[in-house]
Amino acid sequence: EAYYYKLNVGEIPDELYRDSVPVEEWLKRTTTATKDEGFPLNSLNKLSPIPWDVELERIVGISLYMMGNVFPFLVTILLVLSFFVVAAKYAL
């Protein structure tokens, strides 16, 4: 009787990422273990390799996304600070 299930989503082909695909197709790709035995030692800490171009896209894309989320707030803060710097310069 299976108690634990492991599904490596990184190894699922693109054809299975559709609404029309039944769940059983995904479950065929799971690895199971019993409650008493569990998974073998160090079998859960394996990573699936990804192509270098995908990794580069993620590194650059996530960085740009994060900067894009911060940029509007940063511009506002810098604009307010520049106003006070200019005002302080003319006040002296």
PDB file of N, CA and C in Angstrom:
ATOM      1  N   GLU A   1       0.846  -1.187   0.000  1.00  0.00           N
ATOM      2  CA  GLU A   1       0.000   0.000   0.000  1.00  0.00           C
ATOM      3  C   GLU A   1       0.889   1.248   0.000  1.00  0.00           C
ATOM      4  N   ALA A   2       0.703   2.115  -0.974  1.00  0.00           N
ATOM      5  CA  ALA A   2       1.487   3.344  -1.065  1.00  0.00           C
ATOM      6  C   ALA A   2       1.018   4.342  -0.008  1.00  0.00           C
ATOM      7  N   TYR A   3       1.975   4.903   0.716  1.00  0.00           N
ATOM      8  CA  TYR A   3       1.664   5.900   1.740  1.00  0.00           C
ATOM      9  C   TYR A   3       2.232   7.267   1.356  1.00  0.00           C
ATOM     10  N   TYR A   4       3.403   7.256   0.710  1.00  0.00           N
ATOM     11  CA  TYR A   4       4.053   8.485   0.253  1.00  0.00           C
ATOM     12  C   TYR A   4       4.105   8.490  -1.273  1.00  0.00           C
ATOM     13  N   TYR A   5       3.950   9.669  -1.836  1.00  0.00           N
ATOM     14  CA  TYR A   5       4.015   9.835  -3.287  1.00  0.00           C
ATOM     15  C   TYR A   5       5.024  10.929  -3.616  1.00  0.00           C
ATOM     16  N   LYS A   6       5.793  10.707  -4.662  1.00  0.00           N
ATOM     17  CA  LYS A   6       6.761  11.704  -5.118  1.00  0.00           C
ATOM     18  C   LYS A   6       6.568  11.905  -6.619  1.00  0.00           C
ATOM     19  N   LEU A   7       6.369  13.158  -7.023  1.00  0.00           N
ATOM     20  CA  LEU A   7       6.202  13.487  -8.433  1.00  0.00           C
ATOM     21  C   LEU A   7       7.226  14.539  -8.807  1.00  0.00           C
ATOM     22  N   ASN A   8       8.123  14.197  -9.713  1.00  0.00           N
ATOM     23  CA  ASN A   8       9.115  15.150 -10.197  1.00  0.00           C
ATOM     24  C   ASN A   8       8.486  15.938 -11.345  1.00  0.00           C
ATOM     25  N   VAL A   9       7.993  17.112 -11.037  1.00  0.00           N
ATOM     26  CA  VAL A   9       7.280  17.928 -12.024  1.00  0.00           C
ATOM     27  C   VAL A   9       8.222  18.397 -13.134  1.00  0.00           C
ATOM     28  N   GLY A  10       9.502  18.509 -12.838  1.00  0.00           N
ATOM     29  CA  GLY A  10      10.463  18.934 -13.843  1.00  0.00           C
ATOM     30  C   GLY A  10      10.640  17.942 -14.981  1.00  0.00           C
ATOM     31  N   GLU A  11      10.272  16.703 -14.758  1.00  0.00           N
ATOM     32  CA  GLU A  11      10.427  15.689 -15.802  1.00  0.00           C
ATOM     33  C   GLU A  11       9.143  15.431 -16.582  1.00  0.00           C
ATOM     34  N   ILE A  12       8.082  16.145 -16.261  1.00  0.00           N
ATOM     35  CA  ILE A  12       6.817  15.955 -16.975  1.00  0.00           C
ATOM     36  C   ILE A  12       6.908  16.643 -18.334  1.00  0.00           C
ATOM     37  N   PRO A  13       6.592  15.951 -19.412  1.00  0.00           N
ATOM     38  CA  PRO A  13       6.669  16.586 -20.738  1.00  0.00           C
ATOM     39  C   PRO A  13       5.586  17.650 -20.923  1.00  0.00           C
ATOM     40  N   ASP A  14       5.839  18.546 -21.835  1.00  0.00           N
ATOM     41  CA  ASP A  14       4.919  19.664 -22.080  1.00  0.00           C
ATOM     42  C   ASP A  14       3.534  19.202 -22.505  1.00  0.00           C
ATOM     43  N   GLU A  15       3.449  18.046 -23.142  1.00  0.00           N
ATOM     44  CA  GLU A  15       2.151  17.562 -23.621  1.00  0.00           C
ATOM     45  C   GLU A  15       1.173  17.293 -22.480  1.00  0.00           C
ATOM     46  N   LEU A  16       1.685  17.046 -21.278  1.00  0.00           N
ATOM     47  CA  LEU A  16       0.810  16.741 -20.147  1.00  0.00           C
ATOM     48  C   LEU A  16       0.315  17.994 -19.415  1.00  0.00           C
ATOM     49  N   TYR A  17       0.820  19.152 -19.780  1.00  0.00           N
ATOM     50  CA  TYR A  17       0.372  20.402 -19.152  1.00  0.00           C
ATOM     51  C   TYR A  17      -0.830  20.963 -19.897  1.00  0.00           C
ATOM     52  N   ARG A  18      -1.899  20.212 -19.931  1.00  0.00           N
ATOM     53  CA  ARG A  18      -3.135  20.626 -20.595  1.00  0.00           C
ATOM     54  C   ARG A  18      -4.308  20.246 -19.696  1.00  0.00           C
ATOM     55  N   ASP A  19      -5.378  20.998 -19.801  1.00  0.00           N
ATOM     56  CA  ASP A  19      -6.577  20.691 -19.014  1.00  0.00           C
ATOM     57  C   ASP A  19      -7.212  19.368 -19.416  1.00  0.00           C
ATOM     58  N   SER A  20      -7.023  18.985 -20.662  1.00  0.00           N
ATOM     59  CA  SER A  20      -7.664  17.763 -21.158  1.00  0.00           C
ATOM     60  C   SER A  20      -6.974  16.488 -20.688  1.00  0.00           C
ATOM     61  N   VAL A  21      -5.756  16.603 -20.138  1.00  0.00           N
ATOM     62  CA  VAL A  21      -5.022  15.417 -19.698  1.00  0.00           C
ATOM     63  C   VAL A  21      -5.577  14.950 -18.360  1.00  0.00           C
ATOM     64  N   PRO A  22      -5.971  13.691 -18.251  1.00  0.00           N
ATOM     65  CA  PRO A  22      -6.497  13.201 -16.976  1.00  0.00           C
ATOM     66  C   PRO A  22      -5.392  13.100 -15.916  1.00  0.00           C
ATOM     67  N   VAL A  23      -5.781  13.197 -14.676  1.00  0.00           N
ATOM     68  CA  VAL A  23      -4.838  13.157 -13.558  1.00  0.00           C
ATOM     69  C   VAL A  23      -4.084  11.834 -13.529  1.00  0.00           C
ATOM     70  N   GLU A  24      -4.693  10.787 -14.007  1.00  0.00           N
ATOM     71  CA  GLU A  24      -4.054   9.474 -13.990  1.00  0.00           C
ATOM     72  C   GLU A  24      -2.741   9.464 -14.780  1.00  0.00           C
ATOM     73  N   GLU A  25      -2.674  10.292 -15.827  1.00  0.00           N
ATOM     74  CA  GLU A  25      -1.429  10.377 -16.605  1.00  0.00           C
ATOM     75  C   GLU A  25      -0.288  10.928 -15.755  1.00  0.00           C
ATOM     76  N   TRP A  26      -0.597  11.876 -14.889  1.00  0.00           N
ATOM     77  CA  TRP A  26       0.419  12.421 -13.989  1.00  0.00           C
ATOM     78  C   TRP A  26       0.758  11.398 -12.907  1.00  0.00           C
ATOM     79  N   LEU A  27      -0.277  10.710 -12.405  1.00  0.00           N
ATOM     80  CA  LEU A  27      -0.043   9.745 -11.331  1.00  0.00           C
ATOM     81  C   LEU A  27       0.784   8.556 -11.794  1.00  0.00           C
ATOM     82  N   LYS A  28       0.773   8.261 -13.092  1.00  0.00           N
ATOM     83  CA  LYS A  28       1.615   7.184 -13.617  1.00  0.00           C
ATOM     84  C   LYS A  28       3.093   7.502 -13.435  1.00  0.00           C
ATOM     85  N   ARG A  29       3.417   8.769 -13.332  1.00  0.00           N
ATOM     86  CA  ARG A  29       4.811   9.193 -13.233  1.00  0.00           C
ATOM     87  C   ARG A  29       5.279   9.359 -11.788  1.00  0.00           C
ATOM     88  N   THR A  30       4.427   9.044 -10.826  1.00  0.00           N
ATOM     89  CA  THR A  30       4.816   9.186  -9.419  1.00  0.00           C
ATOM     90  C   THR A  30       5.602   7.979  -8.951  1.00  0.00           C
ATOM     91  N   THR A  31       6.436   8.219  -7.970  1.00  0.00           N
ATOM     92  CA  THR A  31       7.146   7.160  -7.277  1.00  0.00           C
ATOM     93  C   THR A  31       6.493   7.035  -5.905  1.00  0.00           C
ATOM     94  N   THR A  32       6.272   5.822  -5.464  1.00  0.00           N
ATOM     95  CA  THR A  32       5.582   5.623  -4.193  1.00  0.00           C
ATOM     96  C   THR A  32       6.493   4.911  -3.200  1.00  0.00           C
ATOM     97  N   ALA A  33       6.133   5.035  -1.929  1.00  0.00           N
ATOM     98  CA  ALA A  33       6.846   4.339  -0.859  1.00  0.00           C
ATOM     99  C   ALA A  33       5.840   3.982   0.228  1.00  0.00           C
ATOM    100  N   THR A  34       6.151   2.951   0.951  1.00  0.00           N
ATOM    101  CA  THR A  34       5.262   2.537   2.041  1.00  0.00           C
ATOM    102  C   THR A  34       5.552   3.353   3.291  1.00  0.00           C
ATOM    103  N   LYS A  35       4.647   3.272   4.246  1.00  0.00           N
ATOM    104  CA  LYS A  35       4.806   4.036   5.490  1.00  0.00           C
ATOM    105  C   LYS A  35       5.999   3.531   6.286  1.00  0.00           C
ATOM    106  N   ASP A  36       6.219   2.234   6.292  1.00  0.00           N
ATOM    107  CA  ASP A  36       7.310   1.666   7.091  1.00  0.00           C
ATOM    108  C   ASP A  36       8.675   1.898   6.464  1.00  0.00           C
ATOM    109  N   GLU A  37       8.774   1.738   5.155  1.00  0.00           N
ATOM    110  CA  GLU A  37      10.079   1.851   4.492  1.00  0.00           C
ATOM    111  C   GLU A  37      10.414   3.287   4.115  1.00  0.00           C
ATOM    112  N   GLY A  38       9.468   4.019   3.581  1.00  0.00           N
ATOM    113  CA  GLY A  38       9.735   5.369   3.107  1.00  0.00           C
ATOM    114  C   GLY A  38      10.605   5.346   1.863  1.00  0.00           C
ATOM    115  N   PHE A  39      11.073   6.501   1.469  1.00  0.00           N
ATOM    116  CA  PHE A  39      11.953   6.590   0.303  1.00  0.00           C
ATOM    117  C   PHE A  39      13.383   6.296   0.722  1.00  0.00           C
ATOM    118  N   PRO A  40      14.199   5.803  -0.196  1.00  0.00           N
ATOM    119  CA  PRO A  40      15.596   5.535   0.140  1.00  0.00           C
ATOM    120  C   PRO A  40      16.326   6.820   0.560  1.00  0.00           C
ATOM    121  N   LEU A  41      17.369   6.630   1.336  1.00  0.00           N
ATOM    122  CA  LEU A  41      18.163   7.745   1.821  1.00  0.00           C
ATOM    123  C   LEU A  41      18.720   8.560   0.645  1.00  0.00           C
ATOM    124  N   ASN A  42      18.619   9.867   0.720  1.00  0.00           N
ATOM    125  CA  ASN A  42      19.109  10.820  -0.282  1.00  0.00           C
ATOM    126  C   ASN A  42      18.406  10.714  -1.631  1.00  0.00           C
ATOM    127  N   SER A  43      17.227  10.125  -1.669  1.00  0.00           N
ATOM    128  CA  SER A  43      16.512  10.050  -2.938  1.00  0.00           C
ATOM    129  C   SER A  43      15.608  11.265  -3.170  1.00  0.00           C
ATOM    130  N   LEU A  44      15.384  12.065  -2.138  1.00  0.00           N
ATOM    131  CA  LEU A  44      14.511  13.235  -2.279  1.00  0.00           C
ATOM    132  C   LEU A  44      15.284  14.531  -2.504  1.00  0.00           C
ATOM    133  N   ASN A  45      16.597  14.480  -2.474  1.00  0.00           N
ATOM    134  CA  ASN A  45      17.382  15.706  -2.633  1.00  0.00           C
ATOM    135  C   ASN A  45      18.040  15.813  -4.009  1.00  0.00           C
ATOM    136  N   LYS A  46      17.441  15.200  -4.996  1.00  0.00           N
ATOM    137  CA  LYS A  46      17.966  15.261  -6.375  1.00  0.00           C
ATOM    138  C   LYS A  46      17.229  16.345  -7.156  1.00  0.00           C
ATOM    139  N   LEU A  47      17.968  17.119  -7.913  1.00  0.00           N
ATOM    140  CA  LEU A  47      17.395  18.162  -8.754  1.00  0.00           C
ATOM    141  C   LEU A  47      17.488  17.756 -10.213  1.00  0.00           C
ATOM    142  N   SER A  48      16.476  18.101 -10.960  1.00  0.00           N
ATOM    143  CA  SER A  48      16.510  17.843 -12.399  1.00  0.00           C
ATOM    144  C   SER A  48      17.281  18.974 -13.069  1.00  0.00           C
ATOM    145  N   PRO A  49      18.228  18.647 -13.938  1.00  0.00           N
ATOM    146  CA  PRO A  49      18.972  19.709 -14.616  1.00  0.00           C
ATOM    147  C   PRO A  49      18.075  20.468 -15.593  1.00  0.00           C
ATOM    148  N   ILE A  50      18.340  21.763 -15.720  1.00  0.00           N
ATOM    149  CA  ILE A  50      17.614  22.566 -16.698  1.00  0.00           C
ATOM    150  C   ILE A  50      18.626  23.134 -17.690  1.00  0.00           C
ATOM    151  N   PRO A  51      18.211  23.401 -18.914  1.00  0.00           N
ATOM    152  CA  PRO A  51      19.139  23.947 -19.910  1.00  0.00           C
ATOM    153  C   PRO A  51      19.674  25.313 -19.471  1.00  0.00           C
ATOM    154  N   TRP A  52      20.884  25.637 -19.909  1.00  0.00           N
ATOM    155  CA  TRP A  52      21.528  26.877 -19.485  1.00  0.00           C
ATOM    156  C   TRP A  52      20.755  28.103 -19.937  1.00  0.00           C
ATOM    157  N   ASP A  53      20.112  28.039 -21.128  1.00  0.00           N
ATOM    158  CA  ASP A  53      19.390  29.212 -21.604  1.00  0.00           C
ATOM    159  C   ASP A  53      18.130  29.473 -20.770  1.00  0.00           C
ATOM    160  N   VAL A  54      17.514  28.411 -20.284  1.00  0.00           N
ATOM    161  CA  VAL A  54      16.343  28.585 -19.411  1.00  0.00           C
ATOM    162  C   VAL A  54      16.780  29.169 -18.069  1.00  0.00           C
ATOM    163  N   GLU A  55      17.903  28.692 -17.557  1.00  0.00           N
ATOM    164  CA  GLU A  55      18.406  29.213 -16.285  1.00  0.00           C
ATOM    165  C   GLU A  55      18.784  30.691 -16.412  1.00  0.00           C
ATOM    166  N   LEU A  56      19.431  31.052 -17.519  1.00  0.00           N
ATOM    167  CA  LEU A  56      19.791  32.446 -17.754  1.00  0.00           C
ATOM    168  C   LEU A  56      18.541  33.320 -17.868  1.00  0.00           C
ATOM    169  N   GLU A  57      17.533  32.812 -18.567  1.00  0.00           N
ATOM    170  CA  GLU A  57      16.287  33.555 -18.701  1.00  0.00           C
ATOM    171  C   GLU A  57      15.640  33.788 -17.337  1.00  0.00           C
ATOM    172  N   ARG A  58      15.677  32.782 -16.474  1.00  0.00           N
ATOM    173  CA  ARG A  58      15.094  32.932 -15.137  1.00  0.00           C
ATOM    174  C   ARG A  58      15.880  33.919 -14.295  1.00  0.00           C
ATOM    175  N   ILE A  59      17.195  33.871 -14.377  1.00  0.00           N
ATOM    176  CA  ILE A  59      18.021  34.792 -13.586  1.00  0.00           C
ATOM    177  C   ILE A  59      17.771  36.227 -14.026  1.00  0.00           C
ATOM    178  N   VAL A  60      17.821  36.477 -15.318  1.00  0.00           N
ATOM    179  CA  VAL A  60      17.616  37.834 -15.836  1.00  0.00           C
ATOM    180  C   VAL A  60      16.159  38.256 -15.685  1.00  0.00           C
ATOM    181  N   GLY A  61      15.237  37.373 -16.029  1.00  0.00           N
ATOM    182  CA  GLY A  61      13.818  37.710 -15.986  1.00  0.00           C
ATOM    183  C   GLY A  61      13.324  38.013 -14.591  1.00  0.00           C
ATOM    184  N   ILE A  62      13.714  37.210 -13.621  1.00  0.00           N
ATOM    185  CA  ILE A  62      13.268  37.456 -12.245  1.00  0.00           C
ATOM    186  C   ILE A  62      13.885  38.746 -11.725  1.00  0.00           C
ATOM    187  N   SER A  63      15.140  39.012 -12.056  1.00  0.00           N
ATOM    188  CA  SER A  63      15.775  40.263 -11.615  1.00  0.00           C
ATOM    189  C   SER A  63      15.063  41.476 -12.201  1.00  0.00           C
ATOM    190  N   LEU A  64      14.754  41.427 -13.486  1.00  0.00           N
ATOM    191  CA  LEU A  64      14.035  42.544 -14.112  1.00  0.00           C
ATOM    192  C   LEU A  64      12.634  42.700 -13.529  1.00  0.00           C
ATOM    193  N   TYR A  65      11.976  41.604 -13.256  1.00  0.00           N
ATOM    194  CA  TYR A  65      10.641  41.652 -12.664  1.00  0.00           C
ATOM    195  C   TYR A  65      10.685  42.307 -11.283  1.00  0.00           C
ATOM    196  N   MET A  66      11.670  41.935 -10.479  1.00  0.00           N
ATOM    197  CA  MET A  66      11.791  42.511  -9.138  1.00  0.00           C
ATOM    198  C   MET A  66      12.102  44.003  -9.220  1.00  0.00           C
ATOM    199  N   MET A  67      13.009  44.392 -10.118  1.00  0.00           N
ATOM    200  CA  MET A  67      13.321  45.820 -10.264  1.00  0.00           C
ATOM    201  C   MET A  67      12.109  46.587 -10.770  1.00  0.00           C
ATOM    202  N   GLY A  68      11.339  45.988 -11.661  1.00  0.00           N
ATOM    203  CA  GLY A  68      10.139  46.643 -12.170  1.00  0.00           C
ATOM    204  C   GLY A  68       9.094  46.861 -11.100  1.00  0.00           C
ATOM    205  N   ASN A  69       9.053  45.986 -10.111  1.00  0.00           N
ATOM    206  CA  ASN A  69       8.106  46.151  -9.016  1.00  0.00           C
ATOM    207  C   ASN A  69       8.553  47.218  -8.028  1.00  0.00           C
ATOM    208  N   VAL A  70       9.854  47.419  -7.893  1.00  0.00           N
ATOM    209  CA  VAL A  70      10.388  48.390  -6.938  1.00  0.00           C
ATOM    210  C   VAL A  70      10.515  49.774  -7.575  1.00  0.00           C
ATOM    211  N   PHE A  71      10.712  49.838  -8.869  1.00  0.00           N
ATOM    212  CA  PHE A  71      11.013  51.087  -9.555  1.00  0.00           C
ATOM    213  C   PHE A  71       9.989  52.204  -9.313  1.00  0.00           C
ATOM    214  N   PRO A  72       8.683  51.962  -9.401  1.00  0.00           N
ATOM    215  CA  PRO A  72       7.734  53.065  -9.171  1.00  0.00           C
ATOM    216  C   PRO A  72       7.854  53.673  -7.775  1.00  0.00           C
ATOM    217  N   PHE A  73       8.064  52.842  -6.769  1.00  0.00           N
ATOM    218  CA  PHE A  73       8.222  53.358  -5.410  1.00  0.00           C
ATOM    219  C   PHE A  73       9.547  54.087  -5.248  1.00  0.00           C
ATOM    220  N   LEU A  74      10.580  53.567  -5.882  1.00  0.00           N
ATOM    221  CA  LEU A  74      11.899  54.180  -5.801  1.00  0.00           C
ATOM    222  C   LEU A  74      11.902  55.551  -6.467  1.00  0.00           C
ATOM    223  N   VAL A  75      11.248  55.676  -7.606  1.00  0.00           N
ATOM    224  CA  VAL A  75      11.174  56.966  -8.298  1.00  0.00           C
ATOM    225  C   VAL A  75      10.467  57.994  -7.420  1.00  0.00           C
ATOM    226  N   THR A  76       9.392  57.590  -6.779  1.00  0.00           N
ATOM    227  CA  THR A  76       8.658  58.504  -5.907  1.00  0.00           C
ATOM    228  C   THR A  76       9.528  58.978  -4.751  1.00  0.00           C
ATOM    229  N   ILE A  77      10.224  58.062  -4.116  1.00  0.00           N
ATOM    230  CA  ILE A  77      11.081  58.426  -2.987  1.00  0.00           C
ATOM    231  C   ILE A  77      12.208  59.341  -3.456  1.00  0.00           C
ATOM    232  N   LEU A  78      12.848  59.016  -4.575  1.00  0.00           N
ATOM    233  CA  LEU A  78      13.943  59.855  -5.082  1.00  0.00           C
ATOM    234  C   LEU A  78      13.445  61.239  -5.492  1.00  0.00           C
ATOM    235  N   LEU A  79      12.255  61.323  -6.046  1.00  0.00           N
ATOM    236  CA  LEU A  79      11.687  62.611  -6.426  1.00  0.00           C
ATOM    237  C   LEU A  79      11.430  63.481  -5.197  1.00  0.00           C
ATOM    238  N   VAL A  80      10.875  62.896  -4.164  1.00  0.00           N
ATOM    239  CA  VAL A  80      10.620  63.641  -2.926  1.00  0.00           C
ATOM    240  C   VAL A  80      11.934  64.067  -2.288  1.00  0.00           C
ATOM    241  N   LEU A  81      12.912  63.165  -2.251  1.00  0.00           N
ATOM    242  CA  LEU A  81      14.213  63.521  -1.678  1.00  0.00           C
ATOM    243  C   LEU A  81      14.899  64.623  -2.472  1.00  0.00           C
ATOM    244  N   SER A  82      14.810  64.572  -3.784  1.00  0.00           N
ATOM    245  CA  SER A  82      15.445  65.622  -4.598  1.00  0.00           C
ATOM    246  C   SER A  82      14.764  66.968  -4.355  1.00  0.00           C
ATOM    247  N   PHE A  83      13.474  66.954  -4.119  1.00  0.00           N
ATOM    248  CA  PHE A  83      12.765  68.203  -3.808  1.00  0.00           C
ATOM    249  C   PHE A  83      13.320  68.810  -2.522  1.00  0.00           C
ATOM    250  N   PHE A  84      13.529  68.001  -1.500  1.00  0.00           N
ATOM    251  CA  PHE A  84      14.051  68.510  -0.246  1.00  0.00           C
ATOM    252  C   PHE A  84      15.510  68.955  -0.377  1.00  0.00           C
ATOM    253  N   VAL A  85      16.284  68.279  -1.202  1.00  0.00           N
ATOM    254  CA  VAL A  85      17.679  68.693  -1.409  1.00  0.00           C
ATOM    255  C   VAL A  85      17.715  70.054  -2.097  1.00  0.00           C
ATOM    256  N   VAL A  86      16.909  70.225  -3.126  1.00  0.00           N
ATOM    257  CA  VAL A  86      16.862  71.510  -3.819  1.00  0.00           C
ATOM    258  C   VAL A  86      16.325  72.597  -2.893  1.00  0.00           C
ATOM    259  N   ALA A  87      15.296  72.284  -2.114  1.00  0.00           N
ATOM    260  CA  ALA A  87      14.720  73.271  -1.186  1.00  0.00           C
ATOM    261  C   ALA A  87      15.740  73.646  -0.126  1.00  0.00           C
ATOM    262  N   ALA A  88      16.516  72.671   0.366  1.00  0.00           N
ATOM    263  CA  ALA A  88      17.517  72.956   1.387  1.00  0.00           C
ATOM    264  C   ALA A  88      18.640  73.811   0.817  1.00  0.00           C
ATOM    265  N   LYS A  89      18.984  73.621  -0.443  1.00  0.00           N
ATOM    266  CA  LYS A  89      20.045  74.387  -1.059  1.00  0.00           C
ATOM    267  C   LYS A  89      19.641  75.866  -1.171  1.00  0.00           C
ATOM    268  N   TYR A  90      18.379  76.120  -1.546  1.00  0.00           N
ATOM    269  CA  TYR A  90      17.912  77.508  -1.684  1.00  0.00           C
ATOM    270  C   TYR A  90      17.607  78.138  -0.335  1.00  0.00           C
ATOM    271  N   ALA A  91      17.377  77.331   0.685  1.00  0.00           N
ATOM    272  CA  ALA A  91      17.072  77.863   2.018  1.00  0.00           C
ATOM    273  C   ALA A  91      18.329  78.407   2.670  1.00  0.00           C
ATOM    274  N   LEU A  92      19.473  77.903   2.296  1.00  0.00           N
ATOM    275  CA  LEU A  92      20.716  78.366   2.908  1.00  0.00           C
ATOM    276  C   LEU A  92      21.170  79.571   2.183  1.00  0.00           C
TER     277      LEU A  92
END
